[in-house]
Amino acid sequence: MSDLSRPKGPKIIAVANQKGGVGKTTTTINLAAALAESGKRVLVIDLDPQGNASTGLGIEVEDREYTTYDLLLDDVNLNSVIMPTVTPGLLIVPATVDLSSADIELISNEKRSFLLHDALRQTPMDDFNLDFILIDCPPSLNLLTVNAMIAAHSVLVPLQSEFFALEGLSQLMLTIREVRQSGNKDLRIEGVVLTMYDQRNNLSLQVEQDARDNLGDLVFQTRIPRNVRVSEAPSFAMPVLTYDTASKGAEAYRALAAEMLKKNELKVA
Ligand code: ADP
Ligand code: MG
């Protein structure tokens, strides 16, 4: 790489929104798969005790011997905690319900907000040659999500195209502002992506209009349509890009990856 302004190492993106069911996990899995498909090396960190990203990427519960919990709180060998997935170039640190106790255990830890930051910057990480790390956050603004935001270069916000979608955003933006003041002053907003979009639904159009009026260029041009293949893919333990490679959902996530890569190139230039 000839660019010296850009720090060495992978770009770290926290996929966050404190509302549940807005498409965080779906976006993490499929954006990661689309980036991997385009030749990037991508690591997904499952930071949600529900472990949906792990399941959706084909890691069965009994195979999750080491997890994000160990990455945060134990001195664990990265080679045992970082696992391959069915998608070439796409790796994952899986999660189990253990992680729900981490939030409480972290409270008594002095470096509590920086654990993920430090884990992702340890030297052996370089051996994985990663281009991107995507962090699938839990549906709350708890210490786990703060860890993700302290560790990340940017936050990607999935916004479900439904009523009240924008209401939670001010709280999220406030948290981002606090993180900037408390330990990660360069944290950026990667963008806001409209999910489960239905062109025939007035509500979707309204949410899009509101989002673009309020957030301008932060809103990705690419919208992720509501697509049944997207919701089916996790039960087949694979990204929709593999499950139904020509589906509207797969195409949309490819377009999102391309748009994001282009935006990032422009920023570097
Ligand atoms: P979160 O991680 O924010 O809680 P999920 O990614 O788990 O949200 O999505 C919530 C639900 O919506 C899941 O059942 C998922 O399969 C479904 N879903 C997400 N995106 C789409 C989409 N584009 N089309 C259809 N269903 C979707
Ligand atoms: Mg989720």
PDB file of C-alpha atoms in Angstrom, residues 122-249:
ATOM      1  CA  GLN A 122      -2.537  -7.558  19.251  1.00  0.00           C
ATOM      2  CA  THR A 123       0.366  -8.391  16.969  1.00  0.00           C
ATOM      3  CA  PRO A 124      -0.649 -11.993  16.040  1.00  0.00           C
ATOM      4  CA  MET A 125      -3.716 -10.440  14.385  1.00  0.00           C
ATOM      5  CA  ASP A 126      -1.439  -9.331  11.515  1.00  0.00           C
ATOM      6  CA  ASP A 127      -0.959 -12.966  10.489  1.00  0.00           C
ATOM      7  CA  PHE A 128      -4.590 -13.151   9.373  1.00  0.00           C
ATOM      8  CA  ASN A 129      -3.991 -10.491   6.747  1.00  0.00           C
ATOM      9  CA  LEU A 130      -7.438  -8.993   7.152  1.00  0.00           C
ATOM     10  CA  ASP A 131      -8.909  -6.169   5.113  1.00  0.00           C
ATOM     11  CA  PHE A 132     -12.078  -5.730   7.176  1.00  0.00           C
ATOM     12  CA  ILE A 133     -13.450  -6.629  10.597  1.00  0.00           C
ATOM     13  CA  LEU A 134     -17.236  -6.371  10.988  1.00  0.00           C
ATOM     14  CA  ILE A 135     -18.622  -6.432  14.523  1.00  0.00           C
ATOM     15  CA  ASP A 136     -22.213  -7.635  14.964  1.00  0.00           C
ATOM     16  CA  CYS A 137     -23.443  -5.685  18.013  1.00  0.00           C
ATOM     17  CA  PRO A 138     -26.173  -6.712  20.457  1.00  0.00           C
ATOM     18  CA  PRO A 139     -29.493  -4.836  20.439  1.00  0.00           C
ATOM     19  CA  SER A 140     -28.585  -2.437  23.207  1.00  0.00           C
ATOM     20  CA  LEU A 141     -26.171   0.373  23.989  1.00  0.00           C
ATOM     21  CA  ASN A 142     -24.427  -1.646  26.706  1.00  0.00           C
ATOM     22  CA  LEU A 143     -20.760  -2.119  27.492  1.00  0.00           C
ATOM     23  CA  LEU A 144     -20.387  -4.660  24.687  1.00  0.00           C
ATOM     24  CA  THR A 145     -21.582  -2.123  22.130  1.00  0.00           C
ATOM     25  CA  VAL A 146     -19.321   0.530  23.668  1.00  0.00           C
ATOM     26  CA  ASN A 147     -16.409  -1.933  23.317  1.00  0.00           C
ATOM     27  CA  ALA A 148     -17.290  -2.284  19.638  1.00  0.00           C
ATOM     28  CA  MET A 149     -17.408   1.485  19.155  1.00  0.00           C
ATOM     29  CA  ILE A 150     -14.099   2.025  20.956  1.00  0.00           C
ATOM     30  CA  ALA A 151     -12.503  -0.709  18.832  1.00  0.00           C
ATOM     31  CA  ALA A 152     -13.946   0.477  15.517  1.00  0.00           C
ATOM     32  CA  HIS A 153     -12.979   3.033  12.923  1.00  0.00           C
ATOM     33  CA  SER A 154     -16.621   3.520  11.999  1.00  0.00           C
ATOM     34  CA  VAL A 155     -20.213   2.573  12.749  1.00  0.00           C
ATOM     35  CA  LEU A 156     -22.568   1.155  10.147  1.00  0.00           C
ATOM     36  CA  VAL A 157     -26.227   1.628  11.064  1.00  0.00           C
ATOM     37  CA  PRO A 158     -28.920  -0.592   9.576  1.00  0.00           C
ATOM     38  CA  LEU A 159     -32.245   1.250   9.547  1.00  0.00           C
ATOM     39  CA  GLN A 160     -35.377  -0.798   9.121  1.00  0.00           C
ATOM     40  CA  SER A 161     -37.827   0.815   6.742  1.00  0.00           C
ATOM     41  CA  GLU A 162     -40.711   0.991   9.184  1.00  0.00           C
ATOM     42  CA  PHE A 163     -42.512   3.361  11.491  1.00  0.00           C
ATOM     43  CA  PHE A 164     -40.425   4.985  14.270  1.00  0.00           C
ATOM     44  CA  ALA A 165     -37.230   3.872  12.511  1.00  0.00           C
ATOM     45  CA  LEU A 166     -35.532   7.220  13.040  1.00  0.00           C
ATOM     46  CA  GLU A 167     -36.609   7.624  16.645  1.00  0.00           C
ATOM     47  CA  GLY A 168     -33.822   5.506  18.104  1.00  0.00           C
ATOM     48  CA  LEU A 169     -31.163   7.182  15.992  1.00  0.00           C
ATOM     49  CA  SER A 170     -30.693  10.218  18.239  1.00  0.00           C
ATOM     50  CA  GLN A 171     -29.809   7.969  21.176  1.00  0.00           C
ATOM     51  CA  LEU A 172     -27.363   6.063  18.983  1.00  0.00           C
ATOM     52  CA  MET A 173     -25.775   9.304  17.758  1.00  0.00           C
ATOM     53  CA  LEU A 174     -25.465  10.482  21.357  1.00  0.00           C
ATOM     54  CA  THR A 175     -23.602   7.295  22.277  1.00  0.00           C
ATOM     55  CA  ILE A 176     -21.286   7.772  19.291  1.00  0.00           C
ATOM     56  CA  ARG A 177     -20.596  11.329  20.484  1.00  0.00           C
ATOM     57  CA  GLU A 178     -19.822  10.077  23.999  1.00  0.00           C
ATOM     58  CA  VAL A 179     -17.450   7.430  22.647  1.00  0.00           C
ATOM     59  CA  ARG A 180     -15.671  10.122  20.626  1.00  0.00           C
ATOM     60  CA  GLN A 181     -15.157  12.081  23.835  1.00  0.00           C
ATOM     61  CA  SER A 182     -14.150   9.138  25.963  1.00  0.00           C
ATOM     62  CA  GLY A 183     -11.654   7.121  24.000  1.00  0.00           C
ATOM     63  CA  ASN A 184     -12.120   7.046  20.236  1.00  0.00           C
ATOM     64  CA  LYS A 185     -12.093  10.603  18.951  1.00  0.00           C
ATOM     65  CA  ASP A 186     -11.805   9.543  15.314  1.00  0.00           C
ATOM     66  CA  LEU A 187     -14.884   7.307  15.282  1.00  0.00           C
ATOM     67  CA  ARG A 188     -16.805   7.964  12.064  1.00  0.00           C
ATOM     68  CA  ILE A 189     -20.188   6.981  10.787  1.00  0.00           C
ATOM     69  CA  GLU A 190     -19.651   4.587   7.887  1.00  0.00           C
ATOM     70  CA  GLY A 191     -23.233   5.115   6.785  1.00  0.00           C
ATOM     71  CA  VAL A 192     -26.861   4.288   7.323  1.00  0.00           C
ATOM     72  CA  VAL A 193     -28.330   1.476   5.244  1.00  0.00           C
ATOM     73  CA  LEU A 194     -32.054   1.034   4.691  1.00  0.00           C
ATOM     74  CA  THR A 195     -33.032  -2.582   5.303  1.00  0.00           C
ATOM     75  CA  MET A 196     -36.171  -4.614   4.574  1.00  0.00           C
ATOM     76  CA  TYR A 197     -37.121  -1.968   2.071  1.00  0.00           C
ATOM     77  CA  ASP A 198     -40.384  -2.389   0.174  1.00  0.00           C
ATOM     78  CA  GLN A 199     -40.734  -0.104  -2.815  1.00  0.00           C
ATOM     79  CA  ARG A 200     -44.496  -0.605  -2.964  1.00  0.00           C
ATOM     80  CA  ASN A 201     -44.964   0.449   0.618  1.00  0.00           C
ATOM     81  CA  ASN A 202     -45.517   4.147   1.322  1.00  0.00           C
ATOM     82  CA  LEU A 203     -43.960   3.752   4.729  1.00  0.00           C
ATOM     83  CA  SER A 204     -40.663   2.603   3.222  1.00  0.00           C
ATOM     84  CA  LEU A 205     -40.679   5.621   0.917  1.00  0.00           C
ATOM     85  CA  GLN A 206     -41.441   7.921   3.848  1.00  0.00           C
ATOM     86  CA  VAL A 207     -38.665   6.487   6.038  1.00  0.00           C
ATOM     87  CA  GLU A 208     -36.235   6.817   3.144  1.00  0.00           C
ATOM     88  CA  GLN A 209     -37.258  10.437   2.532  1.00  0.00           C
ATOM     89  CA  ASP A 210     -36.901  11.292   6.244  1.00  0.00           C
ATOM     90  CA  ALA A 211     -33.545   9.547   6.474  1.00  0.00           C
ATOM     91  CA  ARG A 212     -32.157  11.305   3.394  1.00  0.00           C
ATOM     92  CA  ASP A 213     -33.531  14.699   4.515  1.00  0.00           C
ATOM     93  CA  ASN A 214     -31.981  14.341   7.971  1.00  0.00           C
ATOM     94  CA  LEU A 215     -28.790  12.447   7.271  1.00  0.00           C
ATOM     95  CA  GLY A 216     -27.965  13.348   3.666  1.00  0.00           C
ATOM     96  CA  ASP A 217     -24.908  11.594   2.252  1.00  0.00           C
ATOM     97  CA  LEU A 218     -24.634   9.342   5.279  1.00  0.00           C
ATOM     98  CA  VAL A 219     -27.450   7.253   3.829  1.00  0.00           C
ATOM     99  CA  PHE A 220     -26.201   4.675   1.345  1.00  0.00           C
ATOM    100  CA  GLN A 221     -27.783   4.834  -2.117  1.00  0.00           C
ATOM    101  CA  THR A 222     -28.119   1.049  -1.981  1.00  0.00           C
ATOM    102  CA  ARG A 223     -31.272  -0.161  -0.245  1.00  0.00           C
ATOM    103  CA  ILE A 224     -31.663  -3.741   0.959  1.00  0.00           C
ATOM    104  CA  PRO A 225     -35.068  -5.007  -0.194  1.00  0.00           C
ATOM    105  CA  ARG A 226     -37.285  -7.226   1.901  1.00  0.00           C
ATOM    106  CA  ASN A 227     -36.544 -10.590   0.294  1.00  0.00           C
ATOM    107  CA  VAL A 228     -37.618 -13.981   1.561  1.00  0.00           C
ATOM    108  CA  ARG A 229     -34.358 -15.612   0.406  1.00  0.00           C
ATOM    109  CA  VAL A 230     -32.475 -13.329   2.801  1.00  0.00           C
ATOM    110  CA  SER A 231     -34.535 -14.543   5.750  1.00  0.00           C
ATOM    111  CA  GLU A 232     -34.284 -18.205   4.700  1.00  0.00           C
ATOM    112  CA  ALA A 233     -30.507 -18.303   4.275  1.00  0.00           C
ATOM    113  CA  PRO A 234     -29.552 -18.470   8.008  1.00  0.00           C
ATOM    114  CA  SER A 235     -31.511 -21.676   8.526  1.00  0.00           C
ATOM    115  CA  PHE A 236     -29.334 -23.183   5.792  1.00  0.00           C
ATOM    116  CA  ALA A 237     -26.284 -21.863   7.683  1.00  0.00           C
ATOM    117  CA  MET A 238     -24.993 -19.731   4.840  1.00  0.00           C
ATOM    118  CA  PRO A 239     -25.041 -16.152   3.534  1.00  0.00           C
ATOM    119  CA  VAL A 240     -27.760 -15.379   0.989  1.00  0.00           C
ATOM    120  CA  LEU A 241     -24.949 -14.838  -1.530  1.00  0.00           C
ATOM    121  CA  THR A 242     -24.340 -18.594  -1.414  1.00  0.00           C
ATOM    122  CA  TYR A 243     -27.880 -19.759  -0.674  1.00  0.00           C
ATOM    123  CA  ASP A 244     -29.414 -17.971  -3.660  1.00  0.00           C
ATOM    124  CA  THR A 245     -26.638 -16.156  -5.439  1.00  0.00           C
ATOM    125  CA  ALA A 246     -28.852 -14.375  -7.973  1.00  0.00           C
ATOM    126  CA  SER A 247     -31.571 -13.302  -5.523  1.00  0.00           C
ATOM    127  CA  LYS A 248     -32.467  -9.643  -5.082  1.00  0.00           C
ATOM    128  CA  GLY A 249     -31.081  -9.778  -1.550  1.00  0.00           C
TER     129      GLY A 249
END
